[in-house]
Amino acid sequence: MTLLAKTMTVINNYRQQNDTLPSSQLRRLGLVYSSYRVVINVFFLILAYANANANADNLLLPSLLQQTALIFYTLLSIILLGLFYVVQKRPQRQLSFGLAVDIIMLSLLLYSSGAPDLQLTMLYMVVVAASFMLLPGSQALVITLLAVIFVIYQQFFYALSSSISLANLGDALLMSASFLVVGFLTWTISQRLLHVEKVSAQQAKEVARLNDINQEVISQMINGVIVLDQQQVVLANRATYQLLDIDETNNELASFHEQLAHLHTQLLQTCLAVPAGQSRLFTYELPTTIEASIIARLRVQVIPLKDYSRLIILEDLRREQASAQQLKLASLGQLTASIAHEIRNPLSAISQASQLLMEEIDSESVSTDDASVRIAANSVDDSNFELYKMIFSQTKRVNRIIEDVLKLSKRQPPNKHSITLESWMVEFIANHFSGHDVFLSGKVQPLIVFDTHQLEQILINLINNGLRYSSLSHPHAYVEVEIYSRRNDVIIDILDSGKGVKSADIEHLFEPFFTTDKAGTGLGLYLSQAFSEANQARLVYVPEHEKTCFRLIIPAILTEQAIAESVDL
């Protein structure tokens, strides 16, 4: 009972595990087996004819039958090989037919020999093993049972025809049992190999998928990533090219390594100087120019890997600077807002009182009848009127300062959007400076990410300053706005024909409440720079330019993934 249960378990497992080779491998192995069939048949055909020639005087019927069967089998093998090579569809059916033909022809050869033969037995074994390797289990079992039936029937056929006794029946039964054993062992091994290959293919596919995901994640990271192995760069993501201002057109690691060694020799030497197995964190000062928006500093982290290579992470410090700027302005805004509200109330009273006094002077000068008294009163009132007018104008100036301070205190974190700058600039100038000579030139392709309201405030401040100072030097005031791309940046130049900024004033240009204009508040450029830094841009004054030039430098966004990451900041 136990043996029967084990047998049934094996049969059930056999039915469930019926994996076959992929079509490409089946064709490849099928061609090998078909070629093997042709070679074996040609060999036996030559051997049979050699024996026939040697015994030509005593040629017996079985020998003639064997030669005839071999000739037919050889021709059929060549035809099967040609069909298998030409017809690429359904290789499994072709193999099933060919293996069945093998069993039939080998049985015919076994019949011609009259008794079990070691050579034919080995060929049977090969056919049975090949069937379990190349065919589904059910078809392979049919081929094996067909071989068993032919071998046993051959012995009974000779016994019934009195050609031979049943003395060789035991050998035939042993041969048949060996067929089943070889088939079972071959099937077990083939199934195990197929399972291992299937698992290996799944794992390879999963590894490839994870590798693609890792490559995509690394390429879309905002931080730069470099992997150094034996002083050679083996990996560098897109952010690294942008942060280090390396040309990305030739996206080869050899070219990247050459540019890295040339442009950032100190960075490369410092990273290579870190002892193996140790990590290091340091700040790298980038070689910056006024024309480029490369950030001044990078945080560099060198991390050792298990294979003695180095992982280098480059972090853009503009994010921390922008966050610190936000915190600083938020705290400053709370303080200034409370102070501004306290100042605004008495300031409003002073402004209103000065207006009332000026109106009173006007009414008194009109109502007086005596000319001498009116003249004397007018002289006194004129001096008082000028004083009241001065008080009123200064209160208006202080009120403008308070309004700017309140704008600063109420400023929210930037609400960034992707902007196509060229079309946006045309609409902006038409909306805000339609009655002024503001000329736009240049073209840009990349997108930028910026808070549109803050970008408007920056450009309005800069263009208004340009128009005001240009009018002081020339009767025809105008401002030129140039937009263009440079490497990974989008540049906006605000140009005017004013006298420019004195060299002594350049370092104080973006400080709060610094102004050279008596009517100015000194907060316009300060706010513009604060808005720029909050959007990870830079606002600089370019003294080398032939005109008065303020330059807004904005990092270009080249991918949708980068846009999403920048907007989420």
Coordinates of C-alpha atoms in Angstrom, one line a residue:
M1 CA 0.0 0.0 0.0
T2 CA 2.8 2.3 0.8
L3 CA 4.6 1.6 -2.5
L4 CA 1.3 2.3 -4.3
A5 CA 0.9 5.6 -2.5
K6 CA 4.4 6.6 -3.4
T7 CA 3.8 5.6 -7.0
M8 CA 0.7 7.7 -7.2
T9 CA 2.5 10.7 -5.6
V10 CA 5.2 10.4 -8.2
I11 CA 2.6 10.2 -11.0
N12 CA 0.8 13.3 -9.6
N13 CA 4.1 15.2 -9.4
Y14 CA 4.8 14.1 -12.9
R15 CA 1.5 15.5 -14.2
Q16 CA 1.9 18.8 -12.3
Q17 CA 5.5 19.4 -13.2
N18 CA 5.4 19.5 -17.0
D19 CA 7.7 22.4 -17.8
T20 CA 9.2 22.4 -21.3
L21 CA 12.1 24.3 -22.9
P22 CA 11.5 27.7 -24.5
S23 CA 11.0 27.6 -28.3
S24 CA 14.4 29.1 -29.1
Q25 CA 16.3 26.5 -27.0
L26 CA 14.1 23.7 -28.3
R27 CA 15.0 24.6 -31.9
R28 CA 18.7 24.8 -31.0
L29 CA 18.7 21.4 -29.2
G30 CA 16.4 19.9 -31.9
L31 CA 18.9 20.8 -34.6
V32 CA 21.7 19.2 -32.5
Y33 CA 19.7 16.0 -32.1
S34 CA 18.6 15.9 -35.7
S35 CA 22.2 16.2 -36.8
Y36 CA 23.2 13.5 -34.3
R37 CA 20.5 11.2 -35.9
V38 CA 22.0 11.7 -39.4
V39 CA 25.5 11.0 -38.2
I40 CA 24.6 7.8 -36.4
N41 CA 22.6 6.5 -39.4
V42 CA 25.3 7.2 -41.9
F43 CA 27.8 5.5 -39.5
F44 CA 25.6 2.4 -39.2
L45 CA 24.8 2.4 -43.0
I46 CA 28.5 2.4 -43.8
L47 CA 29.2 -0.4 -41.2
A48 CA 26.3 -2.5 -42.5
Y49 CA 27.4 -2.3 -46.1
A50 CA 31.0 -3.1 -45.1
N51 CA 29.8 -6.3 -43.3
A52 CA 27.5 -7.2 -46.3
N53 CA 30.4 -6.9 -48.7
A54 CA 32.6 -9.0 -46.5
N55 CA 30.0 -11.8 -46.4
A56 CA 28.5 -11.4 -49.9
D57 CA 28.3 -15.1 -50.5
N58 CA 26.3 -15.8 -47.4
L59 CA 23.9 -12.8 -47.5
L60 CA 21.0 -13.5 -45.1
L61 CA 17.5 -11.9 -45.1
P62 CA 18.0 -10.1 -41.7
S63 CA 21.2 -8.5 -43.0
L64 CA 19.4 -7.4 -46.1
L65 CA 16.4 -6.1 -44.1
Q66 CA 18.8 -4.3 -41.8
Q67 CA 20.5 -2.6 -44.8
T68 CA 17.2 -1.6 -46.3
A69 CA 16.0 -0.2 -43.0
L70 CA 19.2 1.7 -42.6
I71 CA 19.0 3.2 -46.1
F72 CA 15.4 4.3 -45.5
Y73 CA 16.2 5.6 -42.0
T74 CA 19.2 7.6 -43.2
L75 CA 17.2 9.2 -46.0
L76 CA 14.4 10.0 -43.6
S77 CA 16.8 11.5 -41.1
I78 CA 18.2 13.8 -43.7
I79 CA 14.7 14.8 -44.7
L80 CA 13.7 15.4 -41.0
L81 CA 16.9 17.5 -40.5
G82 CA 16.1 19.6 -43.6
L83 CA 12.5 20.2 -42.5
F84 CA 13.5 21.1 -39.0
Y85 CA 16.0 23.6 -40.3
V86 CA 13.6 25.1 -42.9
V87 CA 10.3 25.0 -41.0
Q88 CA 10.7 27.1 -37.9
K89 CA 7.1 26.7 -36.5
R90 CA 6.0 24.1 -34.1
P91 CA 9.4 22.5 -33.4
Q92 CA 7.9 20.3 -30.6
R93 CA 5.6 18.5 -33.1
Q94 CA 8.5 17.9 -35.4
L95 CA 10.6 16.4 -32.6
S96 CA 7.7 14.2 -31.5
F97 CA 7.3 12.8 -35.0
G98 CA 11.1 12.3 -35.3
L99 CA 11.5 10.5 -32.0
A100 CA 8.6 8.2 -32.8
V101 CA 10.3 7.4 -36.1
D102 CA 13.5 6.7 -34.2
I103 CA 11.7 4.1 -31.9
I104 CA 10.0 2.4 -34.9
M105 CA 13.2 2.2 -36.9
L106 CA 15.3 1.1 -34.0
S107 CA 12.7 -1.6 -33.3
L108 CA 12.9 -2.7 -36.9
L109 CA 16.7 -2.9 -36.6
L110 CA 16.4 -4.8 -33.3
Y111 CA 14.0 -7.2 -35.0
S112 CA 16.6 -7.8 -37.8
S113 CA 19.2 -8.6 -35.2
G114 CA 17.0 -11.2 -33.4
A115 CA 18.2 -10.5 -29.9
P116 CA 18.8 -7.5 -27.6
D117 CA 21.8 -5.7 -28.8
L118 CA 24.0 -3.4 -26.6
Q119 CA 24.5 -0.8 -29.4
L120 CA 20.8 -0.6 -30.1
T121 CA 20.0 -0.6 -26.4
M122 CA 22.2 2.5 -26.0
L123 CA 20.5 4.2 -29.0
Y124 CA 17.1 3.4 -27.3
M125 CA 18.4 5.0 -24.2
V126 CA 19.4 8.1 -26.1
V127 CA 16.0 8.4 -27.7
V128 CA 14.2 8.0 -24.4
A129 CA 16.5 10.5 -22.6
A130 CA 16.0 13.0 -25.5
S131 CA 12.3 12.6 -25.4
F132 CA 12.1 13.5 -21.7
M133 CA 14.4 16.4 -22.3
L134 CA 12.8 17.9 -25.4
L135 CA 9.1 16.9 -25.1
P136 CA 6.4 17.4 -22.5
G137 CA 6.2 14.6 -20.0
S138 CA 3.1 13.0 -21.5
Q139 CA 4.5 12.8 -25.0
A140 CA 7.9 11.5 -23.7
L141 CA 6.0 8.8 -21.7
V142 CA 4.3 7.7 -24.9
I143 CA 7.6 7.5 -26.7
T144 CA 9.1 5.4 -23.8
L145 CA 6.1 3.0 -23.6
L146 CA 6.3 2.6 -27.4
A147 CA 9.9 1.5 -27.0
V148 CA 9.0 -0.9 -24.2
I149 CA 6.1 -2.4 -26.3
F150 CA 8.3 -2.9 -29.4
V151 CA 11.1 -4.5 -27.4
I152 CA 8.9 -7.0 -25.6
Y153 CA 6.7 -7.7 -28.6
Q154 CA 9.8 -8.5 -30.7
Q155 CA 10.6 -11.4 -28.3
F156 CA 7.1 -12.7 -28.3
F157 CA 7.0 -12.4 -32.1
Y158 CA 10.1 -14.6 -32.5
A159 CA 8.8 -17.1 -29.9
L160 CA 5.5 -17.4 -31.7
S161 CA 7.2 -17.8 -35.1
S162 CA 9.5 -20.5 -33.6
S163 CA 12.5 -18.5 -34.8
I164 CA 13.8 -18.1 -31.3
S165 CA 12.9 -19.1 -27.7
L166 CA 11.9 -16.9 -24.9
A167 CA 15.3 -17.3 -23.4
N168 CA 16.1 -13.6 -24.2
L169 CA 12.8 -12.4 -22.7
G170 CA 14.5 -11.5 -19.5
D171 CA 17.0 -9.4 -21.3
A172 CA 14.1 -7.6 -23.1
L173 CA 12.3 -7.0 -19.8
L174 CA 15.5 -5.7 -18.2
M175 CA 16.0 -3.4 -21.2
S176 CA 12.4 -2.2 -20.9
A177 CA 12.8 -1.5 -17.2
S178 CA 16.0 0.4 -18.0
F179 CA 14.0 2.5 -20.4
L180 CA 11.6 3.5 -17.7
V181 CA 14.4 4.2 -15.2
V182 CA 16.4 6.3 -17.6
G183 CA 13.2 8.2 -18.6
F184 CA 12.3 8.9 -15.0
L185 CA 15.8 10.0 -14.1
T186 CA 16.2 12.2 -17.2
W187 CA 12.8 13.7 -16.6
T188 CA 13.7 14.5 -13.0
I189 CA 17.0 16.0 -13.9
S190 CA 15.5 18.0 -16.8
Q191 CA 12.7 19.3 -14.6
R192 CA 15.1 20.4 -12.0
L193 CA 17.4 22.1 -14.5
L194 CA 14.4 23.8 -16.1
H195 CA 13.2 25.0 -12.7
V196 CA 16.7 26.3 -11.9
E197 CA 16.9 28.0 -15.3
K198 CA 13.4 29.5 -14.8
V199 CA 14.3 30.8 -11.4
S200 CA 17.6 32.1 -12.7
A201 CA 15.8 33.8 -15.6
Q202 CA 13.3 35.4 -13.2
Q203 CA 16.1 36.6 -10.9
A204 CA 18.0 38.0 -13.8
K205 CA 14.9 39.8 -15.0
E206 CA 14.3 41.1 -11.5
V207 CA 17.9 42.2 -11.2
A208 CA 17.7 44.0 -14.6
R209 CA 14.4 45.6 -13.6
L210 CA 15.9 46.8 -10.3
N211 CA 19.0 48.0 -12.1
D212 CA 16.9 50.0 -14.5
I213 CA 15.0 51.5 -11.6
N214 CA 18.2 52.3 -9.7
Q215 CA 19.7 53.9 -12.8
E216 CA 16.5 56.0 -13.3
V217 CA 16.4 57.0 -9.7
I218 CA 20.1 58.0 -9.7
S219 CA 19.7 59.9 -13.0
Q220 CA 16.8 61.9 -11.6
M221 CA 18.3 62.6 -8.2
I222 CA 18.9 66.3 -7.3
N223 CA 22.2 65.5 -5.5
G224 CA 25.1 64.6 -7.7
V225 CA 26.4 61.0 -7.5
I226 CA 29.9 59.8 -8.6
V227 CA 31.4 56.4 -8.2
L228 CA 35.2 56.2 -8.3
D229 CA 36.9 52.8 -8.8
Q230 CA 40.6 52.6 -9.0
Q231 CA 40.8 56.4 -9.7
Q232 CA 38.4 56.0 -12.6
V233 CA 34.8 57.3 -12.8
V234 CA 32.4 54.4 -13.3
L235 CA 29.1 56.3 -12.6
A236 CA 28.0 59.9 -12.8
N237 CA 24.4 61.0 -12.9
R238 CA 22.9 64.0 -14.6
A239 CA 22.9 66.2 -11.6
T240 CA 26.7 65.8 -11.3
Y241 CA 27.1 67.3 -14.8
Q242 CA 24.9 70.3 -13.9
L243 CA 26.4 71.0 -10.5
L244 CA 30.0 70.8 -11.7
D245 CA 29.2 72.6 -15.0
I246 CA 30.6 69.8 -17.1
D247 CA 29.5 69.5 -20.7
E248 CA 26.8 66.8 -21.0
T249 CA 26.8 66.5 -24.8
N250 CA 29.5 63.8 -24.9
N251 CA 28.0 61.5 -22.3
E252 CA 31.0 59.3 -21.9
L253 CA 32.6 58.5 -18.6
A254 CA 36.1 58.9 -20.0
S255 CA 35.3 62.4 -21.2
F256 CA 33.7 63.2 -17.9
H257 CA 36.8 62.1 -16.0
E258 CA 39.0 64.3 -18.2
Q259 CA 36.8 67.3 -17.6
L260 CA 36.5 66.6 -13.9
A261 CA 40.3 66.4 -13.6
H262 CA 40.7 69.6 -15.6
L263 CA 38.0 71.8 -14.1
H264 CA 37.9 70.4 -10.5
T265 CA 41.3 69.1 -9.8
Q266 CA 41.1 70.0 -6.1
L267 CA 37.9 68.1 -5.7
L268 CA 39.2 65.0 -7.4
Q269 CA 42.5 65.0 -5.5
T270 CA 40.7 65.5 -2.2
C271 CA 38.4 62.6 -2.8
L272 CA 41.2 60.3 -3.9
A273 CA 43.2 61.3 -0.8
V274 CA 40.6 59.9 1.5
P275 CA 42.1 56.6 2.9
A276 CA 40.4 53.4 1.8
G277 CA 37.6 52.3 4.1
Q278 CA 37.1 55.8 5.6
S279 CA 34.5 58.4 5.0
R280 CA 34.8 62.2 4.9
L281 CA 32.5 65.2 4.7
F282 CA 33.8 68.5 3.5
T283 CA 32.7 71.7 1.6
Y284 CA 34.1 72.4 -1.9
E285 CA 34.3 75.9 -3.2
L286 CA 33.4 75.9 -6.9
P287 CA 35.3 78.1 -9.3
T288 CA 32.5 80.6 -10.1
T289 CA 32.2 83.5 -12.5
I290 CA 29.7 86.3 -12.8
E291 CA 28.5 84.8 -16.0
A292 CA 27.7 81.4 -14.6
S293 CA 25.2 80.4 -12.0
I294 CA 27.2 77.6 -10.5
I295 CA 26.7 77.7 -6.8
A296 CA 29.6 78.9 -4.7
R297 CA 29.8 75.8 -2.5
L298 CA 29.0 72.1 -2.5
R299 CA 28.8 69.7 0.4
V300 CA 30.8 66.7 -0.6
Q301 CA 30.5 63.3 1.2
V302 CA 32.9 60.5 0.4
I303 CA 31.6 57.1 1.4
P304 CA 33.7 53.9 1.1
L305 CA 32.2 50.9 -0.7
K306 CA 32.9 47.2 -0.1
D307 CA 34.9 46.7 -3.3
Y308 CA 37.3 49.5 -2.3
S309 CA 35.6 52.0 -4.6
R310 CA 34.3 55.4 -3.4
L311 CA 30.8 56.8 -3.5
I312 CA 30.9 60.6 -3.8
I313 CA 27.7 62.6 -3.1
L314 CA 27.5 66.2 -4.1
E315 CA 24.8 68.3 -2.4
D316 CA 23.7 71.7 -3.6
L317 CA 23.9 74.1 -0.6
R318 CA 21.4 76.4 -2.3
R319 CA 18.6 74.5 -0.7
E320 CA 20.0 75.1 2.8
Q321 CA 20.7 78.7 1.9
A322 CA 17.1 79.1 0.7
S323 CA 15.7 77.4 3.8
A324 CA 17.9 79.6 6.0
Q325 CA 16.8 82.7 4.1
Q326 CA 13.2 81.7 4.6
L327 CA 13.6 81.3 8.3
K328 CA 15.5 84.5 8.6
L329 CA 13.0 86.5 6.6
A330 CA 10.1 84.9 8.5
S331 CA 11.5 85.9 11.9
L332 CA 12.5 89.3 10.6
G333 CA 9.0 89.6 9.1
Q334 CA 7.3 89.0 12.4
L335 CA 9.5 91.6 14.1
T336 CA 9.2 94.2 11.4
A337 CA 5.4 93.6 11.0
S338 CA 4.8 94.4 14.7
I339 CA 7.1 97.4 14.6
A340 CA 5.5 98.7 11.3
H341 CA 2.0 98.5 12.7
E342 CA 3.1 100.5 15.7
I343 CA 4.7 103.2 13.6
R344 CA 1.9 103.3 11.1
N345 CA -0.7 104.6 13.5
P346 CA 1.2 107.8 14.7
L347 CA 2.5 108.2 11.1
S348 CA -1.0 108.4 9.8
A349 CA -1.9 111.0 12.4
I350 CA 1.2 113.1 11.5
S351 CA 0.4 112.9 7.8
Q352 CA -3.2 113.8 8.3
A353 CA -2.3 116.8 10.6
S354 CA 0.2 118.1 8.0
Q355 CA -2.5 117.9 5.3
L356 CA -5.0 119.8 7.5
L357 CA -2.4 122.5 8.3
M358 CA -1.7 123.0 4.6
E359 CA -5.4 123.3 3.9
E360 CA -5.8 125.8 6.7
I361 CA -3.0 128.0 5.3
D362 CA -4.6 128.0 1.9
S363 CA -8.0 129.0 3.4
E364 CA -6.6 131.8 5.6
S365 CA -4.6 133.3 2.7
V366 CA -7.8 133.5 0.6
S367 CA -10.1 134.9 3.4
T368 CA -7.8 137.9 4.5
D369 CA -8.9 141.3 3.0
D370 CA -6.1 143.6 4.1
A371 CA -3.4 143.4 1.4
S372 CA -0.5 144.3 3.8
V373 CA -1.7 141.8 6.3
R374 CA -2.2 139.2 3.6
I375 CA 1.3 139.7 2.2
A376 CA 2.9 139.4 5.7
A377 CA 0.8 136.4 6.5
N378 CA 1.6 134.8 3.1
S379 CA 5.4 135.2 3.8
V380 CA 5.0 133.4 7.1
D381 CA 2.5 130.9 5.7
D382 CA 4.7 130.1 2.8
S383 CA 7.6 129.1 5.0
N384 CA 5.2 127.1 7.2
F385 CA 3.6 125.6 4.1
E386 CA 7.0 124.3 2.9
L387 CA 7.6 122.8 6.3
Y388 CA 4.2 121.1 6.3
K389 CA 4.8 119.9 2.8
M390 CA 8.2 118.5 3.8
I391 CA 6.5 116.7 6.7
F392 CA 3.8 115.3 4.4
S393 CA 6.3 114.1 1.7
Q394 CA 8.5 112.4 4.3
T395 CA 5.5 110.7 5.9
K396 CA 4.6 109.4 2.5
R397 CA 8.2 108.1 2.1
V398 CA 8.1 106.4 5.5
N399 CA 4.7 104.9 4.6
R400 CA 6.2 103.4 1.5
I401 CA 9.0 101.9 3.6
I402 CA 6.4 100.4 6.0
E403 CA 4.4 99.0 3.0
D404 CA 7.6 97.3 1.7
V405 CA 8.4 95.9 5.1
L406 CA 4.8 94.6 5.4
K407 CA 5.2 92.9 2.0
L408 CA 8.4 91.3 3.3
S409 CA 6.7 90.1 6.5
K410 CA 3.7 88.7 4.7
R411 CA 5.8 86.9 2.1
Q412 CA 4.8 83.2 1.8
P413 CA 7.0 80.4 0.6
P414 CA 7.3 80.5 -3.2
N415 CA 4.6 78.9 -5.1
K416 CA 6.7 77.6 -8.0
H417 CA 5.4 76.8 -11.5
S418 CA 7.2 75.7 -14.7
I419 CA 7.4 78.7 -17.0
T420 CA 8.2 79.0 -20.7
L421 CA 10.1 82.3 -20.2
E422 CA 10.1 83.7 -23.7
S423 CA 6.3 83.8 -24.1
W424 CA 5.9 84.8 -20.4
M425 CA 8.2 87.8 -20.8
V426 CA 6.3 89.1 -23.8
E427 CA 3.0 89.0 -21.8
F428 CA 4.7 90.5 -18.8
I429 CA 6.1 93.6 -20.6
A430 CA 2.8 94.1 -22.4
N431 CA 0.9 94.1 -19.1
H432 CA 3.2 96.3 -17.0
F433 CA 5.2 98.5 -19.4
S434 CA 3.1 99.0 -22.4
G435 CA 3.6 102.8 -22.2
H436 CA 7.4 102.7 -21.7
D437 CA 10.3 101.9 -24.0
V438 CA 11.1 98.4 -22.7
F439 CA 12.6 96.2 -25.4
L440 CA 12.8 92.4 -25.3
S441 CA 15.4 90.4 -27.2
G442 CA 16.8 86.9 -27.2
K443 CA 15.4 83.4 -27.1
V444 CA 15.5 80.5 -24.7
Q445 CA 14.5 76.9 -25.0
P446 CA 14.7 75.4 -21.5
L447 CA 11.9 75.8 -18.9
I448 CA 12.4 77.5 -15.6
V449 CA 10.7 76.9 -12.3
F450 CA 9.8 80.1 -10.4
D451 CA 7.1 81.8 -8.4
T452 CA 5.5 83.9 -11.1
H453 CA 4.4 86.7 -8.7
Q454 CA 7.8 87.0 -7.2
L455 CA 9.4 87.0 -10.6
E456 CA 7.1 89.9 -11.6
Q457 CA 8.1 91.8 -8.4
I458 CA 11.8 91.3 -9.2
L459 CA 11.5 92.4 -12.8
I460 CA 9.2 95.4 -12.0
N461 CA 11.8 96.6 -9.4
L462 CA 14.7 96.3 -11.8
I463 CA 13.0 97.8 -14.8
N464 CA 11.5 100.7 -12.8
N465 CA 15.0 101.4 -11.5
G466 CA 16.4 101.2 -15.0
L467 CA 13.8 103.7 -16.4
R468 CA 14.3 106.1 -13.5
Y469 CA 18.1 106.2 -13.6
S470 CA 18.2 106.2 -17.4
S471 CA 15.9 109.3 -17.4
L472 CA 18.4 111.1 -15.2
S473 CA 21.2 110.7 -17.8
H474 CA 19.2 110.9 -21.1
P475 CA 16.0 112.6 -22.2
H476 CA 14.8 109.4 -23.8
A477 CA 14.7 106.7 -21.1
Y478 CA 14.6 103.1 -22.2
V479 CA 15.4 99.6 -20.8
E480 CA 16.6 96.5 -22.7
V481 CA 15.7 93.1 -21.5
E482 CA 17.9 90.3 -22.9
I483 CA 17.1 86.6 -22.3
Y484 CA 19.4 83.7 -23.3
S485 CA 20.7 80.3 -22.2
R486 CA 24.2 79.6 -21.0
R487 CA 25.1 76.0 -20.2
N488 CA 22.5 74.9 -17.6
D489 CA 21.2 78.4 -16.8
V490 CA 18.7 80.8 -18.1
I491 CA 19.9 84.5 -18.0
I492 CA 17.8 87.6 -17.8
D493 CA 19.8 90.9 -18.3
I494 CA 18.2 94.2 -17.4
L495 CA 20.2 96.9 -19.2
D496 CA 19.8 100.7 -19.0
S497 CA 21.9 103.7 -20.1
G498 CA 22.2 105.3 -16.7
K499 CA 25.5 106.2 -15.0
G500 CA 25.8 102.9 -13.3
V501 CA 26.7 102.0 -9.7
K502 CA 29.8 103.4 -8.1
S503 CA 32.5 100.9 -7.2
A504 CA 32.3 101.8 -3.6
D505 CA 28.5 101.2 -3.5
I506 CA 28.6 97.7 -5.2
E507 CA 29.2 95.7 -2.0
H508 CA 26.3 97.5 -0.3
L509 CA 24.0 97.3 -3.2
F510 CA 21.7 94.6 -1.9
E511 CA 21.7 95.6 1.7
P512 CA 18.4 96.7 3.2
F513 CA 17.7 100.4 3.3
F514 CA 20.7 101.2 1.2
T515 CA 19.9 103.8 -1.5
T516 CA 21.5 106.7 -3.4
D517 CA 18.1 108.1 -4.3
K518 CA 16.4 110.4 -1.8
A519 CA 13.0 109.3 -2.9
G520 CA 13.9 105.6 -2.7
T521 CA 13.3 103.2 0.3
G522 CA 16.4 101.0 -0.2
L523 CA 14.3 97.9 0.0
G524 CA 13.7 97.2 -3.7
L525 CA 16.9 95.4 -4.6
Y526 CA 17.0 93.7 -1.2
L527 CA 13.6 92.3 -1.7
S528 CA 14.5 91.3 -5.3
Q529 CA 17.5 89.4 -4.1
A530 CA 15.5 87.7 -1.3
F531 CA 12.9 86.6 -3.9
S532 CA 15.7 85.3 -6.1
E533 CA 17.4 83.3 -3.4
A534 CA 14.0 81.8 -2.3
N535 CA 13.6 80.5 -5.9
Q536 CA 17.2 79.2 -6.0
A537 CA 18.3 81.9 -8.4
R538 CA 20.9 84.6 -8.2
L539 CA 20.6 88.4 -8.7
V540 CA 24.0 90.1 -9.4
Y541 CA 25.3 93.4 -10.7
V542 CA 27.7 93.1 -13.6
P543 CA 30.1 96.0 -13.5
E544 CA 32.1 94.7 -16.5
H545 CA 29.1 95.3 -18.8
E546 CA 29.3 98.4 -21.0
K547 CA 25.8 99.4 -19.8
T548 CA 24.3 99.3 -16.3
C549 CA 23.5 95.6 -16.1
F550 CA 21.6 93.6 -13.4
R551 CA 21.6 89.9 -14.2
L552 CA 19.1 87.4 -12.9
I553 CA 20.5 83.8 -13.2
I554 CA 18.0 81.0 -13.0
P555 CA 18.8 77.3 -13.2
A556 CA 17.2 75.7 -16.2
I557 CA 15.0 72.7 -15.7
L558 CA 15.5 70.1 -18.4
T559 CA 13.2 67.2 -17.3
E560 CA 9.7 66.8 -16.1
Q561 CA 10.9 64.8 -13.0
A562 CA 13.2 67.7 -12.1
I563 CA 10.3 70.1 -12.5
A564 CA 8.2 68.0 -10.1
E565 CA 11.0 67.9 -7.5
S566 CA 11.6 71.6 -7.7
V567 CA 8.0 72.5 -7.4
D568 CA 7.7 70.3 -4.3
L569 CA 10.5 72.2 -2.5

